[in-house]
Short mmCIF file of C-alpha atoms (C1' of nucleotides) in Angstrom, two decimals:
data_model
loop_
_atom_site.label_atom_id
_atom_site.label_comp_id
_atom_site.label_asym_id
_atom_site.label_seq_id
_atom_site.Cartn_x
_atom_site.Cartn_y
_atom_site.Cartn_z
CA UNK A 219 49.39 -11.93 20.30
CA UNK A 220 47.12 -11.94 23.04
CA UNK A 221 43.82 -14.42 22.47
CA UNK A 222 40.59 -13.45 21.56
CA UNK A 223 38.16 -13.16 24.07
CA UNK A 224 34.78 -14.85 24.12
CA UNK A 225 31.34 -14.76 25.06
CA UNK A 226 29.47 -18.14 25.01
CA UNK A 227 25.33 -17.55 24.66
CA UNK A 228 23.44 -20.54 24.69
CA UNK A 229 20.76 -21.82 26.29
CA UNK A 230 21.58 -25.37 26.57
CA UNK A 231 23.96 -26.37 28.73
CA UNK A 232 25.25 -29.32 26.96
CA UNK A 233 26.00 -27.82 23.79
CA UNK A 234 27.96 -24.69 25.52
CA UNK A 235 29.36 -26.53 27.88
CA UNK A 236 30.35 -28.83 24.78
CA UNK A 237 31.53 -25.91 22.42
CA UNK A 238 33.50 -24.15 25.62
CA UNK A 239 35.67 -27.43 25.58
CA UNK A 240 36.19 -27.42 22.22
CA UNK A 241 36.97 -23.90 21.72
CA UNK A 242 39.83 -24.28 24.76
CA UNK A 243 41.78 -26.54 22.33
CA UNK A 244 42.38 -23.38 20.41
CA UNK A 245 45.72 -21.90 21.59
CA UNK A 246 44.12 -18.48 20.41
CA UNK A 247 41.00 -18.43 21.53
CA UNK A 248 39.65 -17.61 25.49
CA UNK A 249 36.40 -17.93 26.38
CA UNK A 250 35.97 -15.37 29.11
CA UNK A 251 32.35 -16.06 30.13
CA UNK A 252 29.52 -17.94 29.29
CA UNK A 253 25.83 -17.17 29.31
CA UNK A 254 22.12 -19.06 29.72
CA UNK A 255 19.89 -16.09 28.70
CA UNK A 256 19.67 -13.20 26.90
CA UNK A 257 19.91 -11.01 29.74
CA UNK A 258 22.81 -12.79 31.35
CA UNK A 259 24.52 -12.79 28.22
CA UNK A 260 24.24 -9.22 28.89
CA UNK A 261 25.53 -9.12 31.87
CA UNK A 262 28.53 -11.06 31.44
CA UNK A 263 29.63 -8.76 28.26
CA UNK A 264 29.20 -5.96 30.77
CA UNK A 265 31.77 -7.38 33.21
CA UNK A 266 34.04 -9.16 30.92
CA UNK A 267 34.16 -7.30 27.93
CA UNK A 268 34.75 -9.96 25.05
CA UNK A 269 36.21 -9.66 21.85
CA UNK A 270 33.70 -11.57 20.30
CA UNK A 271 30.11 -12.40 21.23
CA UNK A 272 28.26 -15.46 20.12
CA UNK A 273 25.29 -15.71 20.56
CA UNK A 274 22.52 -18.58 20.06
CA UNK A 275 19.34 -17.11 18.36
CA UNK A 276 16.72 -18.46 20.11
CA UNK A 277 17.04 -17.87 24.11
CA UNK A 278 15.17 -17.29 27.54
CA UNK A 279 14.41 -13.31 27.90
CA UNK A 280 15.81 -12.17 24.97
CA UNK A 281 16.79 -13.54 21.77
CA UNK A 282 20.33 -13.24 20.15
CA UNK A 283 19.34 -10.44 17.65
CA UNK A 284 18.01 -8.10 20.49
CA UNK A 285 21.07 -8.81 22.14
CA UNK A 286 23.04 -8.19 19.34
CA UNK A 287 21.46 -4.85 19.26
CA UNK A 288 21.78 -4.01 22.97
CA UNK A 289 25.76 -5.09 22.66
CA UNK A 290 26.24 -2.94 19.78
CA UNK A 291 25.11 -0.04 21.42
CA UNK A 292 26.73 -0.60 24.90
CA UNK A 293 30.19 -2.13 23.60
CA UNK A 294 30.74 -0.94 19.92
CA UNK A 295 34.22 -2.84 20.12
CA UNK A 296 32.29 -6.62 21.06
CA UNK A 297 31.59 -8.22 17.31
CA UNK A 298 28.64 -10.21 17.32
CA UNK A 299 27.77 -13.25 15.54
CA UNK A 300 24.90 -15.71 15.47
CA UNK A 301 24.59 -19.34 15.32
CA UNK A 302 21.45 -21.17 15.39
CA UNK A 303 19.72 -24.66 14.54
CA UNK A 304 16.97 -23.01 12.66
CA UNK A 305 17.65 -19.99 10.71
CA UNK A 306 14.75 -18.51 8.49
CA UNK A 307 15.54 -15.51 5.95
CA UNK A 308 14.15 -12.83 8.21
CA UNK A 309 16.36 -13.76 11.08
CA UNK A 310 18.69 -13.44 9.45
CA UNK A 311 18.15 -10.10 7.51
CA UNK A 312 17.41 -8.49 10.98
CA UNK A 313 20.78 -10.54 12.29
CA UNK A 314 22.46 -7.85 9.91
CA UNK A 315 20.30 -4.96 10.59
CA UNK A 316 21.69 -5.01 14.11
CA UNK A 317 25.24 -5.22 13.38
CA UNK A 318 25.87 -9.19 13.44
CA UNK A 319 29.06 -9.92 11.91
CA UNK A 320 28.32 -13.83 11.13
CA UNK A 321 25.29 -16.13 10.88
CA UNK A 322 25.74 -19.79 10.84
CA UNK A 323 23.86 -22.67 11.46
CA UNK A 324 24.74 -25.19 14.08
CA UNK A 325 25.63 -27.67 11.33
CA UNK A 326 28.88 -26.36 11.41
CA UNK A 327 31.79 -28.26 12.86
CA UNK A 328 33.59 -27.02 15.28
CA UNK A 329 36.60 -26.27 13.27
CA UNK A 330 35.07 -23.81 11.18
CA UNK A 331 33.04 -21.84 14.12
CA UNK A 332 36.75 -21.23 15.61
CA UNK A 333 37.57 -20.09 12.21
CA UNK A 334 34.55 -18.27 11.72
CA UNK A 335 35.39 -16.75 15.09
CA UNK A 336 39.12 -15.80 14.09
CA UNK A 337 37.18 -14.14 10.55
CA UNK A 338 35.10 -11.77 12.27
CA UNK A 339 37.48 -10.95 14.88
CA UNK A 340 39.74 -9.26 12.08
CA UNK A 341 36.56 -7.90 10.89
CA UNK A 342 35.57 -10.02 8.46
CA UNK A 343 31.93 -10.96 7.40
CA UNK A 344 30.14 -14.54 6.78
CA UNK A 345 26.75 -15.65 6.41
CA UNK A 346 25.93 -19.38 5.47
CA UNK A 347 25.12 -19.69 1.74
CA UNK A 348 22.27 -21.44 2.28
CA UNK A 349 20.67 -19.35 4.65
CA UNK A 350 21.68 -16.41 1.99
CA UNK A 351 20.18 -18.04 -1.00
CA UNK A 352 17.13 -18.37 1.06
CA UNK A 353 16.96 -14.63 2.04
CA UNK A 354 17.62 -13.81 -1.11
CA UNK A 355 15.07 -15.67 -2.66
CA UNK A 356 12.71 -14.53 -0.47
CA UNK A 357 13.37 -11.26 -0.84
CA UNK A 358 11.40 -8.49 1.46
CA UNK A 359 8.65 -8.61 3.30
CA UNK A 360 5.85 -7.56 0.94
CA UNK A 361 3.59 -6.71 3.63
CA UNK A 362 2.44 -3.55 4.84
CA UNK A 363 2.49 -2.86 8.44
CA UNK A 364 -1.02 -2.49 9.32
CA UNK A 365 -1.09 -6.33 7.39
CA UNK A 366 2.08 -7.43 9.52
CA UNK A 367 0.30 -6.08 12.84
CA UNK A 368 -2.98 -8.06 12.37
CA UNK A 369 -1.14 -11.12 11.26
CA UNK A 370 0.64 -10.81 14.06
CA UNK A 371 -2.34 -10.78 16.05
CA UNK A 372 -3.66 -13.67 14.26
CA UNK A 373 -0.58 -15.53 15.09
CA UNK A 374 -2.23 -18.06 17.80
CA UNK A 375 -5.12 -18.45 16.30
CA UNK A 376 -7.64 -16.37 17.88
CA UNK A 377 -10.99 -15.47 16.48
CA UNK A 378 -11.11 -12.23 14.06
CA UNK A 379 -13.68 -10.33 16.84
CA UNK A 380 -10.74 -10.70 18.94
CA UNK A 381 -8.07 -9.51 16.58
CA UNK A 382 -10.86 -6.38 15.45
CA UNK A 383 -10.94 -5.74 19.26
CA UNK A 384 -7.41 -5.69 20.12
CA UNK A 385 -6.47 -3.89 16.64
CA UNK A 386 -9.30 -1.29 17.52
CA UNK A 387 -10.80 -2.22 14.05
CA UNK A 388 -14.03 -3.26 12.28
CA UNK A 389 -13.83 -7.13 11.92
CA UNK A 390 -15.06 -5.91 7.68
CA UNK A 391 -10.82 -4.47 7.95
CA UNK A 392 -9.66 -7.16 9.49
CA UNK A 393 -10.88 -9.60 7.21
CA UNK A 394 -9.41 -7.70 4.54
CA UNK A 395 -6.01 -7.44 6.01
CA UNK A 396 -5.65 -11.26 6.18
CA UNK A 397 -7.46 -11.75 3.09
CA UNK A 398 -4.57 -9.69 1.28
CA UNK A 399 -1.43 -10.86 3.61
CA UNK A 400 -2.65 -14.26 2.57
CA UNK A 401 -3.13 -13.34 -1.20
CA UNK A 402 0.48 -11.93 -1.23
CA UNK A 403 2.13 -14.99 0.04
CA UNK A 404 -0.13 -17.60 -1.34
CA UNK A 405 -1.62 -19.00 1.28
CA UNK A 406 -5.42 -19.56 0.99
CA UNK A 407 -6.17 -18.89 4.39
CA UNK A 408 -4.84 -16.65 6.91
CA UNK A 409 -3.57 -19.59 9.18
CA UNK A 410 -1.23 -21.04 6.38
CA UNK A 411 -0.59 -17.62 5.78
CA UNK A 412 1.00 -17.00 9.19
CA UNK A 413 3.03 -20.47 9.09
CA UNK A 414 4.21 -18.97 5.54
CA UNK A 415 5.06 -15.87 7.21
CA UNK A 416 6.70 -17.13 10.17
CA UNK A 417 8.89 -19.33 8.15
CA UNK A 418 10.59 -16.50 6.21
CA UNK A 419 11.00 -14.77 9.05
CA UNK A 420 8.14 -11.61 8.34
CA UNK A 421 6.31 -11.77 11.73
CA UNK B 125 36.89 -53.32 32.68
CA UNK B 126 36.34 -52.55 28.48
CA UNK B 127 34.68 -49.31 28.01
CA UNK B 128 30.70 -48.74 27.53
CA UNK B 129 30.60 -48.05 23.63
CA UNK B 130 28.26 -45.10 22.38
CA UNK B 131 26.52 -44.00 19.40
CA UNK B 132 25.80 -40.63 19.23
CA UNK B 133 23.10 -39.07 16.89
CA UNK B 134 22.42 -35.78 16.70
CA UNK B 135 21.66 -33.98 13.47
CA UNK B 136 23.79 -30.58 14.75
CA UNK B 137 27.54 -30.77 13.79
CA UNK B 138 28.60 -28.64 16.02
CA UNK B 139 26.89 -30.33 19.09
CA UNK B 140 27.59 -33.53 18.23
CA UNK B 141 31.62 -33.21 17.25
CA UNK B 142 31.62 -31.47 20.40
CA UNK B 143 29.89 -33.86 22.89
CA UNK B 144 32.42 -36.73 21.28
CA UNK B 145 35.48 -35.12 22.15
CA UNK B 146 33.93 -34.06 25.75
CA UNK B 147 33.01 -38.01 26.60
CA UNK B 148 35.90 -39.11 24.97
CA UNK B 149 37.46 -37.51 27.94
CA UNK B 150 35.71 -39.68 30.13
CA UNK B 151 37.60 -43.22 30.52
CA UNK B 152 35.13 -45.70 30.51
CA UNK B 153 32.80 -44.44 27.65
CA UNK B 154 34.11 -44.96 24.06
CA UNK B 155 31.92 -43.09 20.87
CA UNK B 156 32.43 -46.06 18.38
CA UNK B 157 30.11 -43.95 15.79
CA UNK B 158 28.22 -40.92 14.79
CA UNK B 159 25.53 -40.28 12.35
CA UNK B 160 23.41 -37.11 11.60
CA UNK B 161 19.81 -38.69 10.78
CA UNK B 162 17.65 -40.95 11.67
CA UNK B 163 18.54 -43.52 8.81
CA UNK B 164 22.17 -42.77 9.38
CA UNK B 165 21.92 -43.88 12.70
CA UNK B 166 20.30 -47.09 12.22
CA UNK B 167 23.00 -48.02 9.92
CA UNK B 168 25.79 -47.30 11.85
CA UNK B 169 24.00 -49.41 14.92
CA UNK B 170 23.97 -52.00 12.73
CA UNK B 171 28.12 -51.55 11.60
CA UNK B 172 29.04 -51.05 14.89
CA UNK B 173 27.13 -52.54 17.81
CA UNK B 174 26.93 -49.98 20.27
CA UNK B 175 26.06 -50.58 23.95
CA UNK B 176 23.99 -47.10 24.38
CA UNK B 177 22.91 -45.20 21.36
CA UNK B 178 22.55 -41.20 22.31
CA UNK B 179 19.54 -39.87 20.24
CA UNK B 180 18.11 -36.65 19.47
CA UNK B 181 14.67 -36.71 19.41
CA UNK B 182 14.77 -34.35 15.90
CA UNK B 183 16.07 -35.29 13.04
CA UNK B 184 15.78 -35.26 9.53
CA UNK B 185 14.28 -38.38 7.68
CA UNK B 186 13.63 -40.32 11.57
CA UNK B 187 13.28 -38.89 15.03
CA UNK B 188 14.81 -40.56 17.67
CA UNK B 189 11.43 -42.10 19.12
CA UNK B 190 11.40 -44.19 15.66
CA UNK B 191 15.05 -45.13 15.52
CA UNK B 192 14.83 -46.39 18.99
CA UNK B 193 11.58 -48.59 17.98
CA UNK B 194 13.63 -49.82 15.21
CA UNK B 195 16.92 -50.71 17.27
CA UNK B 196 14.92 -52.50 20.25
CA UNK B 197 13.96 -54.85 17.78
CA UNK B 198 16.90 -55.37 15.69
CA UNK B 199 19.59 -54.77 18.58
CA UNK B 200 17.80 -55.84 21.82
CA UNK B 201 21.01 -55.72 23.83
CA UNK B 202 21.64 -52.16 22.82
CA UNK B 203 20.03 -49.68 25.30
CA UNK B 204 18.61 -46.08 23.97
CA UNK B 205 18.16 -42.45 25.24
CA UNK B 206 17.03 -39.53 24.13
CA UNK B 207 18.20 -35.95 24.63
CA UNK B 208 16.31 -33.36 23.24
CA UNK B 209 16.38 -29.26 23.01
CA UNK B 210 12.44 -29.11 23.45
CA UNK B 211 10.55 -31.77 25.47
CA UNK B 212 6.98 -31.99 24.86
CA UNK B 213 4.78 -34.53 27.52
CA UNK B 214 3.85 -36.58 24.72
CA UNK B 215 7.23 -37.63 23.43
CA UNK B 216 8.46 -38.60 26.74
CA UNK B 217 5.44 -41.14 26.72
CA UNK B 218 6.12 -42.03 23.28
CA UNK B 219 9.63 -42.79 23.99
CA UNK B 220 9.52 -44.41 26.91
CA UNK B 221 6.41 -46.45 25.30
CA UNK B 222 9.42 -47.53 22.56
CA UNK B 223 11.46 -48.54 25.25
CA UNK B 224 13.82 -45.79 25.70
CA UNK B 225 15.72 -45.83 28.86
CA UNK B 226 16.29 -42.54 29.57
CA UNK B 227 15.34 -39.12 28.65
CA UNK B 228 16.75 -35.47 29.24
CA UNK B 229 16.73 -32.45 27.84
CA UNK B 230 19.74 -30.54 26.28
CA UNK B 231 20.08 -28.19 29.54
CA UNK B 232 21.81 -31.14 31.64
CA UNK B 233 25.80 -31.02 31.48
CA UNK B 234 28.35 -33.32 29.43
CA UNK B 235 29.07 -34.22 33.13
CA UNK B 236 25.63 -35.29 33.78
CA UNK B 237 25.39 -36.90 30.20
CA UNK B 238 27.83 -38.98 31.01
CA UNK B 239 26.40 -40.55 34.60
CA UNK B 240 23.27 -41.23 32.68
CA UNK B 241 25.26 -43.02 29.87
CA UNK B 242 26.57 -45.04 32.71
CA UNK B 243 23.16 -45.50 34.43
CA UNK B 244 21.54 -46.85 31.09
CA UNK B 245 24.85 -49.00 30.56
CA UNK B 246 23.90 -50.51 33.75
CA UNK B 247 20.07 -51.07 33.17
CA UNK B 248 18.99 -48.34 35.49
CA UNK B 249 16.74 -45.59 33.68
CA UNK B 250 15.94 -41.97 33.92
CA UNK B 251 13.84 -39.40 33.03
CA UNK B 252 13.97 -35.15 33.81
CA UNK B 253 12.32 -34.84 36.62
CA UNK B 254 10.19 -30.97 35.23
CA UNK B 255 9.66 -33.01 32.25
CA UNK B 256 7.92 -36.19 34.01
CA UNK B 257 5.84 -33.81 35.72
CA UNK B 258 4.53 -32.57 32.93
CA UNK B 259 4.02 -35.46 31.39
CA UNK B 260 1.85 -36.79 34.27
CA UNK B 261 0.29 -33.24 34.48
CA UNK B 262 -0.54 -33.25 31.14
CA UNK B 263 -1.97 -36.48 30.96
CA UNK B 264 -2.88 -38.71 28.16
CA UNK B 265 -4.43 -37.77 25.41
CA UNK B 266 -7.90 -37.34 25.11
CA UNK B 267 -8.95 -37.69 21.26
CA UNK B 268 -9.57 -40.86 19.70
CA UNK B 269 -8.02 -42.95 16.76
CA UNK B 270 -9.54 -40.53 14.52
CA UNK B 271 -9.61 -37.28 15.98
CA UNK B 272 -6.18 -37.53 16.07
CA UNK B 273 -5.82 -38.42 12.32
CA UNK B 274 -7.85 -35.52 11.70
CA UNK B 275 -6.37 -33.49 14.11
CA UNK B 276 -3.44 -34.47 12.07
CA UNK B 277 -4.35 -33.46 8.53
CA UNK B 278 -5.71 -30.30 9.86
CA UNK B 279 -2.33 -29.32 11.29
CA UNK B 280 -0.70 -27.63 8.02
CA UNK B 281 -3.50 -25.33 7.57
CA UNK B 282 -5.36 -27.27 4.66
CA UNK B 283 -8.84 -26.66 4.19
CA UNK B 284 -11.49 -29.09 5.22
CA UNK B 285 -12.46 -30.29 1.73
CA UNK B 286 -8.98 -31.50 0.88
CA UNK B 287 -8.75 -33.16 4.62
CA UNK B 288 -12.05 -35.00 3.97
CA UNK B 289 -10.40 -36.19 0.85
CA UNK B 290 -6.91 -37.46 2.09
CA UNK B 291 -9.26 -38.87 5.09
CA UNK B 292 -12.04 -40.57 2.84
CA UNK B 293 -14.52 -39.07 5.22
CA UNK B 294 -17.59 -36.80 4.31
CA UNK B 295 -16.99 -32.88 5.34
CA UNK B 296 -19.24 -32.92 8.21
CA UNK B 297 -17.87 -35.87 9.60
CA UNK B 298 -13.99 -34.02 9.72
CA UNK B 299 -16.15 -31.15 11.03
CA UNK B 300 -17.44 -33.31 13.36
CA UNK B 301 -14.03 -34.67 14.38
CA UNK B 302 -12.23 -31.45 14.54
CA UNK B 303 -15.33 -29.45 16.92
CA UNK B 304 -14.63 -32.59 19.37
CA UNK B 305 -11.21 -32.34 19.13
CA UNK B 306 -11.35 -28.64 20.09
CA UNK B 307 -13.80 -29.45 22.89
CA UNK B 308 -11.65 -31.63 24.40
CA UNK B 309 -8.62 -29.38 24.10
CA UNK B 310 -10.28 -26.44 25.54
CA UNK B 311 -10.32 -24.16 22.39
CA UNK B 312 -12.17 -21.78 20.17
CA UNK B 313 -11.04 -23.43 16.34
CA UNK B 314 -9.80 -26.53 15.53
CA UNK B 315 -5.98 -24.18 14.71
CA UNK B 316 -5.72 -23.46 18.09
CA UNK B 317 -6.46 -27.15 18.80
CA UNK B 318 -3.69 -28.14 16.33
CA UNK B 319 -1.42 -25.52 18.50
CA UNK B 320 -2.44 -27.20 21.81
CA UNK B 321 -2.37 -30.41 20.62
CA UNK B 322 1.42 -29.80 19.17
CA UNK B 323 2.69 -28.21 22.75
CA UNK B 324 1.43 -31.34 24.85
CA UNK B 325 2.55 -33.87 22.22
CA UNK B 326 -0.49 -35.25 21.45
CA UNK B 327 0.08 -35.11 17.39
"C1'" DC C 123 -4.43 22.21 -9.44
"C1'" DT C 124 -5.40 17.25 -11.06
"C1'" DG C 125 -4.73 13.19 -11.75
"C1'" DC C 126 -2.73 8.99 -10.13
"C1'" DT C 127 -1.12 5.55 -7.12
"C1'" DG C 128 -0.92 3.06 -2.35
"C1'" DC C 129 -2.69 2.58 1.85
"C1'" DC C 130 -6.36 2.52 5.19
"C1'" DC C 131 -10.93 1.34 6.23
"C1'" DT C 132 -15.63 -0.28 6.00
"C1'" DG C 133 -20.33 -2.68 4.99
"C1'" DA C 134 -22.42 -6.46 1.79
"C1'" DC C 135 -22.20 -11.23 -0.02
"C1'" DA C 136 -21.19 -15.90 -0.80
"C1'" DA C 137 -17.90 -19.58 0.79
"C1'" DA C 138 -15.93 -22.36 4.51
"C1'" DT C 139 -16.76 -23.81 9.20
"C1'" DG C 140 -18.25 -24.80 13.66
"C1'" DT C 141 -22.56 -26.76 16.28
"C1'" DC C 142 -26.40 -29.93 16.41
"C1'" DA C 143 -29.24 -33.34 16.36
"C1'" DT C 144 -29.46 -38.45 14.61
"C1'" DG C 145 -28.41 -42.68 13.75
"C1'" DG C 146 -25.33 -47.02 12.66
"C1'" DT C 147 -22.01 -50.34 14.81
"C1'" DC C 148 -19.69 -52.52 17.90
"C1'" DG C 149 -18.36 -54.93 22.66
"C1'" DG C 150 -19.65 -54.75 27.26
"C1'" DC C 151 -22.62 -56.24 30.98
"C1'" DG C 152 -26.41 -58.03 33.65
"C1'" DC D 28 -31.17 -61.35 24.73
"C1'" DG D 29 -32.10 -56.34 25.27
"C1'" DC D 30 -30.13 -52.60 27.13
"C1'" DC D 31 -26.09 -49.09 27.61
"C1'" DG D 32 -22.15 -46.45 26.65
"C1'" DA D 33 -18.65 -45.06 23.21
"C1'" DC D 34 -16.69 -44.46 19.11
"C1'" DC D 35 -17.64 -43.34 14.23
"C1'" DA D 36 -20.71 -41.35 10.14
"C1'" DT D 37 -23.57 -38.23 8.25
"C1'" DG D 38 -26.41 -33.90 6.46
"C1'" DA D 39 -29.10 -29.43 7.99
"C1'" DC D 40 -28.85 -25.13 10.17
"C1'" DA D 41 -26.22 -21.13 12.77
"C1'" DT D 42 -22.07 -18.85 12.56
"C1'" DT D 43 -17.40 -17.43 11.24
"C1'" DT D 44 -14.43 -16.31 7.56
"C1'" DG D 45 -13.15 -14.52 3.17
"C1'" DT D 46 -14.02 -11.41 -1.14
"C1'" DC D 47 -15.42 -7.95 -3.29
"C1'" DA D 48 -16.58 -3.48 -4.46
"C1'" DG D 49 -16.04 0.98 -3.21
"C1'" DG D 50 -15.03 5.33 -0.78
"C1'" DG D 51 -11.36 9.01 2.01
"C1'" DC D 52 -6.85 10.18 2.80
"C1'" DA D 53 -2.41 11.12 1.77
"C1'" DG D 54 1.94 11.94 -1.34
"C1'" DC D 55 3.82 12.70 -5.69
"C1'" DA D 56 4.01 13.51 -10.82
"C1'" DG D 57 2.71 16.58 -14.53
#
DNA sequence: CTGCTGCCCTGACAAATGTCATGGTCGGCG
DNA sequence: CGCCGACCATGACATTTGTCAGGGCAGCAG
């Protein structure tokens, strides 16, 4: 049986190289390409047509989820999986929506990762139980479209006036959305609201 | 010549294991211990007395710099080096002050890391050129002791009243420190000030 | 159609925050 | 000593922000 062709995408050279070396020890796995950024991962995938793409969530250029989305459209035969250091509930949700087959933290062992690659290649799915629990308990975003939009604009600490201008809204309206968003998230002010929304992956 | 005894500390199992495997390929390096947290790293170092400790900057329990500080006191013969994914100028400065011999991002190759371990063991030093440039251009923190302290308490978006209580200060005083800190950092409000200070590693 | 619910939007008011002028303390220096 | 500059600390005042009550507009059930 021919080996599983794997694409490895991670911006940390140290990890990528080490991982490639470890996976090379597995007879049934073959790392055919490596990439250090989102766009590069796409280009490599087009060129080498891997069976499974292992993507880091945070990469320069484009994050793992958007790469997965593009791959799904261009190479339907290529399964994708995400490996990340900071797993947030919202990311998991977005990833699954993008057709990602597995989602695991970087705290898993290489042995386990190899198993996951095989599982995914065979058509199976996997999500880290702890992350899954977080995602379920976090639930869906309670924020309305405008609330999320305004919260996003408030993310870098900009004053209300600037947010209002960029959103073409009255300052009072902006305050209201931020206030209701903060209430829904259980925050005392918009800044902690931003932080909480970030943690849950809702922005 | 006997091999260099190395301690590896990183909370991401995937990376730590892969790294250990790669370093094992080098004849003159021997990984004698691994740790997934700050306290564990200390315990392992006490038990195995490595020549060089390779520490991740962000670990549960205690970060790489504080581990390095403790190691310097307990095991003067053990050289320390830091490897990190997010290198901020202030961290580099703190690390050097703690007696760390090398500071590199995780984007270096394993080959390069092996060289660094040898360099450090031989008594040499190394800091990533790009990080060094950032640190120099960022300069020293312009914040006074109280300003930094108050800014830290404001980090999670707590209201002034809470900060004042936790710092045993008047609310007006707290406002003043935050205001002057924001001015020094070129921020419009305390929240962006916190963000900027974080980016520069000053909190 | 009518009433209801949910979302979007606004302005007025109250509370939190940022700015300013001021004073106290400490250490260095002529 | 007397002066100066840097840091710490405070309260009064103006600005910004959060809260509230309410109006307009869709979609939908009865």
